[in-house]
Short mmCIF file of C-alpha atoms in Angstrom, two decimals:
data_model
loop_
_atom_site.label_atom_id
_atom_site.label_comp_id
_atom_site.label_asym_id
_atom_site.label_seq_id
_atom_site.Cartn_x
_atom_site.Cartn_y
_atom_site.Cartn_z
CA MET A 1 -7.84 -66.56 16.91
CA LYS A 2 -6.39 -63.48 15.29
CA VAL A 3 -8.51 -60.49 16.32
CA LEU A 4 -8.71 -56.87 15.18
CA VAL A 5 -9.77 -54.42 17.92
CA THR A 6 -10.91 -50.97 16.79
CA GLY A 7 -10.38 -47.94 19.01
CA GLY A 8 -7.66 -49.65 21.02
CA SER A 9 -6.81 -46.65 23.17
CA GLY A 10 -10.34 -46.39 24.55
CA PHE A 11 -11.26 -47.41 28.11
CA ILE A 12 -13.31 -50.48 27.11
CA ALA A 13 -11.00 -51.51 24.25
CA ALA A 14 -7.90 -51.44 26.45
CA HIS A 15 -9.52 -53.95 28.81
CA CYS A 16 -10.71 -56.05 25.83
CA LEU A 17 -7.14 -56.16 24.55
CA ASP A 18 -5.86 -57.51 27.89
CA GLN A 19 -8.59 -60.16 28.07
CA LEU A 20 -7.92 -61.26 24.47
CA LEU A 21 -4.22 -61.71 25.26
CA ASP A 22 -5.13 -63.61 28.45
CA HIS A 23 -7.27 -65.95 26.33
CA GLY A 24 -4.33 -66.63 24.00
CA HIS A 25 -5.56 -64.65 20.98
CA ASP A 26 -3.33 -62.58 18.67
CA VAL A 27 -4.37 -58.91 18.65
CA VAL A 28 -4.01 -56.03 16.21
CA THR A 29 -5.55 -52.79 17.43
CA THR A 30 -6.44 -49.59 15.58
CA VAL A 31 -5.35 -46.29 17.12
CA ARG A 32 -5.61 -42.68 15.96
CA SER A 33 -1.89 -41.92 16.38
CA GLN A 34 1.49 -43.59 16.60
CA ASP A 35 1.95 -42.17 20.12
CA LYS A 36 -1.14 -44.04 21.38
CA GLY A 37 -0.07 -47.24 19.62
CA ASP A 38 3.43 -47.07 21.08
CA ARG A 39 2.01 -46.53 24.58
CA ILE A 40 -0.02 -49.73 24.25
CA LEU A 41 3.04 -51.73 23.14
CA THR A 42 5.24 -50.25 25.89
CA ALA A 43 2.65 -51.24 28.51
CA HIS A 44 2.84 -54.87 27.35
CA PRO A 45 6.57 -55.67 27.52
CA GLY A 46 7.41 -59.23 26.67
CA VAL A 47 4.43 -59.64 24.32
CA PRO A 48 5.93 -60.39 20.86
CA LYS A 49 4.81 -58.32 17.86
CA GLU A 50 3.05 -61.28 16.26
CA LYS A 51 0.81 -61.39 19.40
CA LEU A 52 0.21 -57.61 19.66
CA SER A 53 0.59 -54.82 17.11
CA TYR A 54 -1.28 -51.72 15.94
CA VAL A 55 -2.42 -49.94 12.78
CA ILE A 56 -3.33 -46.27 12.51
CA VAL A 57 -6.87 -45.24 11.55
CA GLU A 58 -7.05 -41.49 12.06
CA ASP A 59 -10.75 -40.86 11.48
CA ILE A 60 -13.36 -43.61 11.91
CA ALA A 61 -16.02 -41.48 10.21
CA LYS A 62 -14.12 -41.39 6.90
CA GLU A 63 -15.43 -43.63 4.14
CA GLY A 64 -13.06 -46.55 3.52
CA CYS A 65 -10.92 -45.82 6.58
CA PHE A 66 -10.86 -49.48 7.69
CA ASP A 67 -10.17 -50.98 4.23
CA ASP A 68 -6.45 -51.50 4.89
CA ALA A 69 -6.76 -52.18 8.63
CA VAL A 70 -8.81 -55.37 8.08
CA LYS A 71 -6.19 -56.86 5.73
CA SER A 72 -3.68 -59.03 7.54
CA ASN A 73 -1.29 -61.93 7.05
CA PRO A 74 -2.17 -64.34 8.58
CA PRO A 75 -5.75 -63.14 8.13
CA PHE A 76 -8.17 -62.11 10.88
CA ASP A 77 -10.74 -64.52 12.34
CA ALA A 78 -12.74 -61.95 14.32
CA VAL A 79 -13.20 -58.22 14.97
CA LEU A 80 -14.13 -56.31 18.13
CA HIS A 81 -15.51 -52.93 17.08
CA THR A 82 -15.37 -50.62 20.11
CA ALA A 83 -14.49 -47.33 18.41
CA SER A 84 -17.22 -44.71 18.75
CA PRO A 85 -17.46 -41.16 20.05
CA PHE A 86 -18.82 -40.80 23.61
CA HIS A 87 -18.82 -37.36 25.18
CA PHE A 88 -21.30 -34.53 25.53
CA ASN A 89 -18.97 -31.79 24.20
CA VAL A 90 -20.87 -31.55 20.96
CA THR A 91 -21.39 -28.55 18.70
CA ASP A 92 -22.87 -30.27 15.65
CA GLN A 93 -24.91 -33.38 16.48
CA LYS A 94 -24.80 -34.87 12.99
CA LYS A 95 -21.10 -34.24 12.39
CA ASP A 96 -19.79 -34.87 15.94
CA LEU A 97 -21.86 -37.86 17.00
CA LEU A 98 -24.27 -39.39 14.50
CA ASP A 99 -22.00 -39.63 11.46
CA PRO A 100 -18.96 -41.04 13.29
CA ALA A 101 -21.05 -43.67 15.09
CA ILE A 102 -23.13 -44.78 12.09
CA ILE A 103 -20.43 -44.47 9.40
CA GLY A 104 -17.82 -46.00 11.72
CA THR A 105 -20.00 -49.06 12.33
CA THR A 106 -21.17 -49.63 8.76
CA GLY A 107 -17.67 -48.74 7.51
CA ILE A 108 -15.97 -51.54 9.43
CA LEU A 109 -18.64 -54.06 8.33
CA LYS A 110 -18.27 -53.05 4.65
CA ALA A 111 -14.47 -53.28 4.93
CA ILE A 112 -14.63 -56.77 6.45
CA LYS A 113 -17.05 -57.98 3.79
CA ALA A 114 -14.93 -56.60 0.94
CA ASN A 115 -11.40 -57.28 2.24
CA ALA A 116 -11.45 -59.91 5.01
CA PRO A 117 -13.41 -63.00 3.94
CA SER A 118 -11.74 -65.01 6.71
CA VAL A 119 -13.59 -63.08 9.46
CA LYS A 120 -16.45 -65.12 10.88
CA ARG A 121 -17.34 -63.22 14.06
CA VAL A 122 -17.78 -59.53 14.84
CA ALA A 123 -18.65 -58.12 18.27
CA ILE A 124 -19.81 -54.50 18.43
CA THR A 125 -19.88 -52.24 21.48
CA SER A 126 -23.37 -50.79 21.56
CA SER A 127 -24.99 -49.40 24.70
CA PHE A 128 -27.97 -49.39 27.03
CA ALA A 129 -28.55 -46.07 25.24
CA ALA A 130 -29.82 -48.19 22.30
CA ILE A 131 -32.28 -49.97 24.63
CA ILE A 132 -33.55 -47.25 26.98
CA ASN A 133 -36.83 -45.42 26.41
CA SER A 134 -36.35 -42.58 28.88
CA THR A 135 -39.76 -41.01 28.30
CA ASN A 136 -41.66 -44.27 28.77
CA HIS A 137 -39.76 -46.97 30.67
CA PRO A 138 -41.07 -50.51 30.17
CA GLU A 139 -41.60 -52.65 33.26
CA THR A 140 -38.48 -54.72 32.43
CA TYR A 141 -35.51 -53.88 30.21
CA SER A 142 -33.98 -56.71 28.18
CA GLU A 143 -32.41 -57.23 24.73
CA SER A 144 -35.86 -57.18 23.09
CA ILE A 145 -36.36 -53.46 23.87
CA TRP A 146 -35.15 -50.74 21.49
CA ASN A 147 -34.82 -47.00 22.03
CA PRO A 148 -37.51 -45.49 19.73
CA VAL A 149 -35.42 -42.39 18.83
CA THR A 150 -35.43 -41.28 15.16
CA PHE A 151 -32.54 -39.74 13.18
CA GLU A 152 -34.36 -36.41 13.11
CA GLN A 153 -34.85 -36.39 16.90
CA ALA A 154 -31.20 -37.29 17.42
CA ALA A 155 -29.95 -34.62 15.01
CA THR A 156 -32.02 -31.83 16.56
CA GLY A 157 -32.28 -32.90 20.23
CA ASP A 158 -30.00 -32.12 23.18
CA ALA A 159 -26.62 -33.81 23.65
CA PRO A 160 -27.86 -36.85 25.64
CA THR A 161 -30.58 -37.45 23.01
CA ALA A 162 -27.99 -37.18 20.24
CA TYR A 163 -25.63 -39.58 22.03
CA ARG A 164 -28.38 -42.14 22.65
CA GLY A 165 -29.51 -41.70 19.07
CA SER A 166 -25.99 -42.28 17.76
CA LYS A 167 -25.72 -45.61 19.60
CA THR A 168 -29.24 -46.70 18.60
CA LEU A 169 -28.91 -45.79 14.92
CA ALA A 170 -25.40 -47.27 14.67
CA GLU A 171 -26.56 -50.59 16.14
CA LYS A 172 -29.64 -50.67 13.90
CA ALA A 173 -27.41 -49.96 10.89
CA ALA A 174 -25.24 -52.96 11.85
CA TRP A 175 -28.18 -55.39 12.07
CA ASP A 176 -29.63 -53.97 8.81
CA PHE A 177 -26.26 -54.47 7.08
CA VAL A 178 -26.12 -58.15 8.06
CA GLU A 179 -29.71 -58.72 6.99
CA LYS A 180 -29.33 -57.04 3.57
CA GLU A 181 -25.71 -57.85 2.68
CA LYS A 182 -25.59 -61.45 3.98
CA PRO A 183 -21.85 -61.15 4.72
CA ASN A 184 -19.38 -63.94 5.58
CA PHE A 185 -19.65 -63.14 9.31
CA SER A 186 -22.21 -62.99 12.10
CA ILE A 187 -22.43 -60.12 14.59
CA SER A 188 -23.14 -59.81 18.29
CA THR A 189 -23.76 -56.53 20.11
CA LEU A 190 -22.93 -55.69 23.71
CA ASN A 191 -25.25 -53.18 25.40
CA PRO A 192 -23.80 -51.92 28.71
CA PRO A 193 -25.18 -49.03 30.80
CA LEU A 194 -22.75 -46.98 32.91
CA VAL A 195 -19.29 -48.62 32.78
CA LEU A 196 -17.19 -48.33 35.93
CA GLY A 197 -13.91 -49.93 36.98
CA PRO A 198 -10.15 -49.40 36.98
CA ILE A 199 -8.68 -46.94 34.52
CA VAL A 200 -5.80 -48.00 32.29
CA HIS A 201 -2.86 -46.04 33.62
CA TYR A 202 -0.91 -45.84 30.36
CA LEU A 203 -3.79 -44.20 28.47
CA ASN A 204 -5.87 -42.26 30.98
CA SER A 205 -5.00 -39.03 32.67
CA LEU A 206 -7.44 -37.85 35.33
CA GLU A 207 -8.51 -35.03 32.99
CA ALA A 208 -9.23 -37.28 30.01
CA ILE A 209 -11.07 -39.94 31.93
CA ASN A 210 -14.04 -41.77 30.40
CA THR A 211 -17.39 -40.10 31.06
CA SER A 212 -18.73 -42.86 33.34
CA ASN A 213 -15.76 -42.86 35.73
CA ALA A 214 -15.61 -39.04 35.92
CA ARG A 215 -18.21 -38.97 38.71
CA VAL A 216 -15.92 -41.07 40.93
CA ARG A 217 -12.93 -38.84 40.17
CA ASP A 218 -15.02 -35.80 41.13
CA MET A 219 -16.04 -37.44 44.42
CA ILE A 220 -12.49 -38.29 45.46
CA GLN A 221 -11.32 -34.79 44.49
CA GLY A 222 -13.89 -33.24 46.83
CA LYS A 223 -15.98 -31.70 44.07
CA CYS A 224 -19.22 -33.27 45.40
CA LYS A 225 -18.72 -32.24 49.02
CA GLU A 226 -21.79 -29.98 49.08
CA GLN A 227 -24.06 -32.41 47.25
CA LEU A 228 -23.98 -35.47 45.05
CA PRO A 229 -24.81 -35.03 41.37
CA PRO A 230 -27.92 -36.88 40.07
CA THR A 231 -27.13 -40.55 39.37
CA GLY A 232 -28.80 -40.47 35.96
CA THR A 233 -28.78 -44.10 34.83
CA PHE A 234 -29.27 -46.32 37.89
CA ILE A 235 -27.63 -49.45 36.41
CA TRP A 236 -23.98 -50.21 35.78
CA THR A 237 -21.36 -52.82 34.86
CA ASP A 238 -17.66 -53.33 35.54
CA VAL A 239 -15.39 -52.74 32.54
CA ARG A 240 -13.61 -56.08 33.10
CA ASP A 241 -16.91 -57.99 32.92
CA LEU A 242 -17.83 -56.04 29.79
CA ALA A 243 -14.44 -56.82 28.21
CA LEU A 244 -14.90 -60.50 28.96
CA ALA A 245 -18.37 -60.29 27.37
CA HIS A 246 -16.77 -58.98 24.14
CA VAL A 247 -14.25 -61.82 24.08
CA ARG A 248 -16.85 -64.48 24.84
CA ALA A 249 -19.10 -63.01 22.14
CA ILE A 250 -16.55 -64.04 19.49
CA GLU A 251 -15.62 -67.33 21.20
CA VAL A 252 -19.01 -68.83 22.07
CA PRO A 253 -20.90 -70.18 19.01
CA GLU A 254 -24.33 -69.50 20.58
CA ALA A 255 -23.50 -65.79 20.90
CA ALA A 256 -23.66 -65.25 17.13
CA GLY A 257 -26.53 -63.07 15.96
CA GLN A 258 -27.50 -61.91 19.47
CA ARG A 259 -27.70 -58.70 21.49
CA PHE A 260 -26.43 -58.82 25.08
CA PHE A 261 -27.66 -56.50 27.83
CA VAL A 262 -24.53 -56.44 29.99
CA THR A 263 -25.38 -55.09 33.45
CA ALA A 264 -24.48 -56.07 37.01
CA GLY A 265 -27.51 -54.37 38.58
CA TYR A 266 -28.50 -51.16 40.34
CA PHE A 267 -26.54 -48.40 42.01
CA ALA A 268 -26.87 -44.74 43.01
CA ASN A 269 -24.11 -42.16 43.46
CA LYS A 270 -24.82 -42.36 47.21
CA ASP A 271 -23.69 -46.03 47.16
CA ILE A 272 -20.40 -45.04 45.51
CA ALA A 273 -19.79 -42.29 48.10
CA GLU A 274 -20.34 -44.73 50.97
CA ILE A 275 -18.00 -47.35 49.44
CA ILE A 276 -15.30 -44.67 49.16
CA ARG A 277 -15.96 -43.50 52.76
CA ASP A 278 -15.75 -47.07 54.14
CA ASN A 279 -12.64 -48.12 52.22
CA PHE A 280 -10.62 -44.89 51.92
CA PRO A 281 -10.87 -42.99 55.23
CA ASP A 282 -8.32 -40.48 53.93
CA LEU A 283 -10.87 -39.35 51.31
CA ALA A 284 -13.87 -39.08 53.66
CA SER A 285 -13.43 -35.34 54.32
CA GLY A 286 -14.12 -34.57 50.65
CA LEU A 287 -17.39 -36.52 50.53
CA PRO A 288 -20.89 -35.20 51.22
CA PRO A 289 -22.37 -35.90 54.71
CA LYS A 290 -23.18 -39.52 55.58
CA ASP A 291 -26.88 -38.68 55.93
CA THR A 292 -27.12 -37.41 52.33
CA PRO A 293 -30.20 -39.15 50.88
CA SER A 294 -30.00 -41.53 47.92
CA ASP A 295 -31.80 -40.53 44.70
CA MET A 296 -32.68 -44.16 43.83
CA PRO A 297 -36.34 -44.16 42.73
CA LYS A 298 -38.76 -46.39 44.64
CA ASP A 299 -40.38 -47.63 41.42
CA ILE A 300 -37.26 -48.28 39.32
CA PHE A 301 -37.65 -50.42 36.18
CA LYS A 302 -36.69 -54.10 36.35
CA ILE A 303 -33.74 -55.56 34.40
CA ASP A 304 -33.25 -58.96 32.78
CA ASN A 305 -29.56 -59.76 32.22
CA SER A 306 -30.08 -63.54 32.08
CA ARG A 307 -28.90 -63.93 28.47
CA SER A 308 -25.47 -62.51 29.31
CA LYS A 309 -25.12 -64.97 32.19
CA GLU A 310 -26.48 -68.02 30.37
CA VAL A 311 -24.85 -67.59 26.94
CA LEU A 312 -21.65 -65.70 27.82
CA GLY A 313 -21.21 -67.21 31.28
CA LEU A 314 -20.75 -63.83 32.97
CA LYS A 315 -20.50 -63.67 36.77
CA TYR A 316 -20.85 -60.00 37.61
CA ARG A 317 -18.50 -58.26 40.04
CA PRO A 318 -20.11 -56.37 42.95
CA LEU A 319 -20.07 -52.56 43.03
CA LYS A 320 -17.67 -52.45 45.98
CA GLU A 321 -14.95 -54.35 44.07
CA SER A 322 -15.37 -52.13 41.04
CA ILE A 323 -15.21 -48.83 42.98
CA VAL A 324 -12.32 -49.89 45.25
CA ASP A 325 -10.25 -50.99 42.22
CA LEU A 326 -11.18 -47.79 40.35
CA VAL A 327 -10.18 -45.49 43.22
CA LYS A 328 -6.87 -47.37 43.65
CA SER A 329 -6.17 -46.98 39.92
CA MET A 330 -6.92 -43.25 40.11
CA LYS A 331 -4.64 -42.81 43.11
CA GLU A 332 -1.86 -44.44 41.08
CA VAL A 333 -2.09 -41.62 38.53
CA GLY A 334 -2.16 -38.88 41.15
CA ALA A 335 -5.75 -38.46 42.35
#
């Protein structure tokens, strides 16, 4: 298939791009600047330009920004939409988070409908943030659960509320679009919690690391020596499993029209610290004491990830593999 990937310089998108190429697809990725696009091409020597190229989309929150990107010859068969803001450095909730997420998602769908009739499948990176109800956890989280946040709560709440709201409202807008507009394509959404795993050396510096992996960087740099930060969300997935989920979502016919809760299971920051201690003795002196307690709650909610395994065929990596590969990748860029 010929596939457009939005936000190609992002952590998740970069892994999606590699998996797409591994599966024999032709990839065009959107980037915000020529520098980022050139870095992607340089990191894939020997891949011809008809297999991998990029187009520049400077601002995903601008109306019509994807109109040209979705036009291609030969035309696209599928789109992976991963581009969305994720950070808590927010001054204006509506402008910094809600608008880019919602307009970016509906914008790409409108552009495909108007300009790319050949596209049949679209996979969208959503988040566990669009599932979680942090004030009233259900007994079991699955794809049937939605975060009840409203636009007003997201626009006026704190940064985590605004972020969760942006993911929830963007995903709802995508499903609403398909229902009302009846476009030529079906969508699938991928809803991961914390995403860990190896950084992509040609895009990530240790300073500009994705939010989820930052906790591991801080541990190996000795910043958590006195105490571990709160774990926050006690479930996770490896970025390579999530990337494969995106690719399978456009390849597997049964994936059309479905949400996928993509999670490997539970973890606490204490588990990460012990994996680092056991596998990287040279880093042990910067970690908190071995008898530091875990903050894993006794009565944690249950999770049901069976759809991702049955429909997408995912076999989740264990936490140890993910953390060891992540630490190695960070050491390669100077950690």
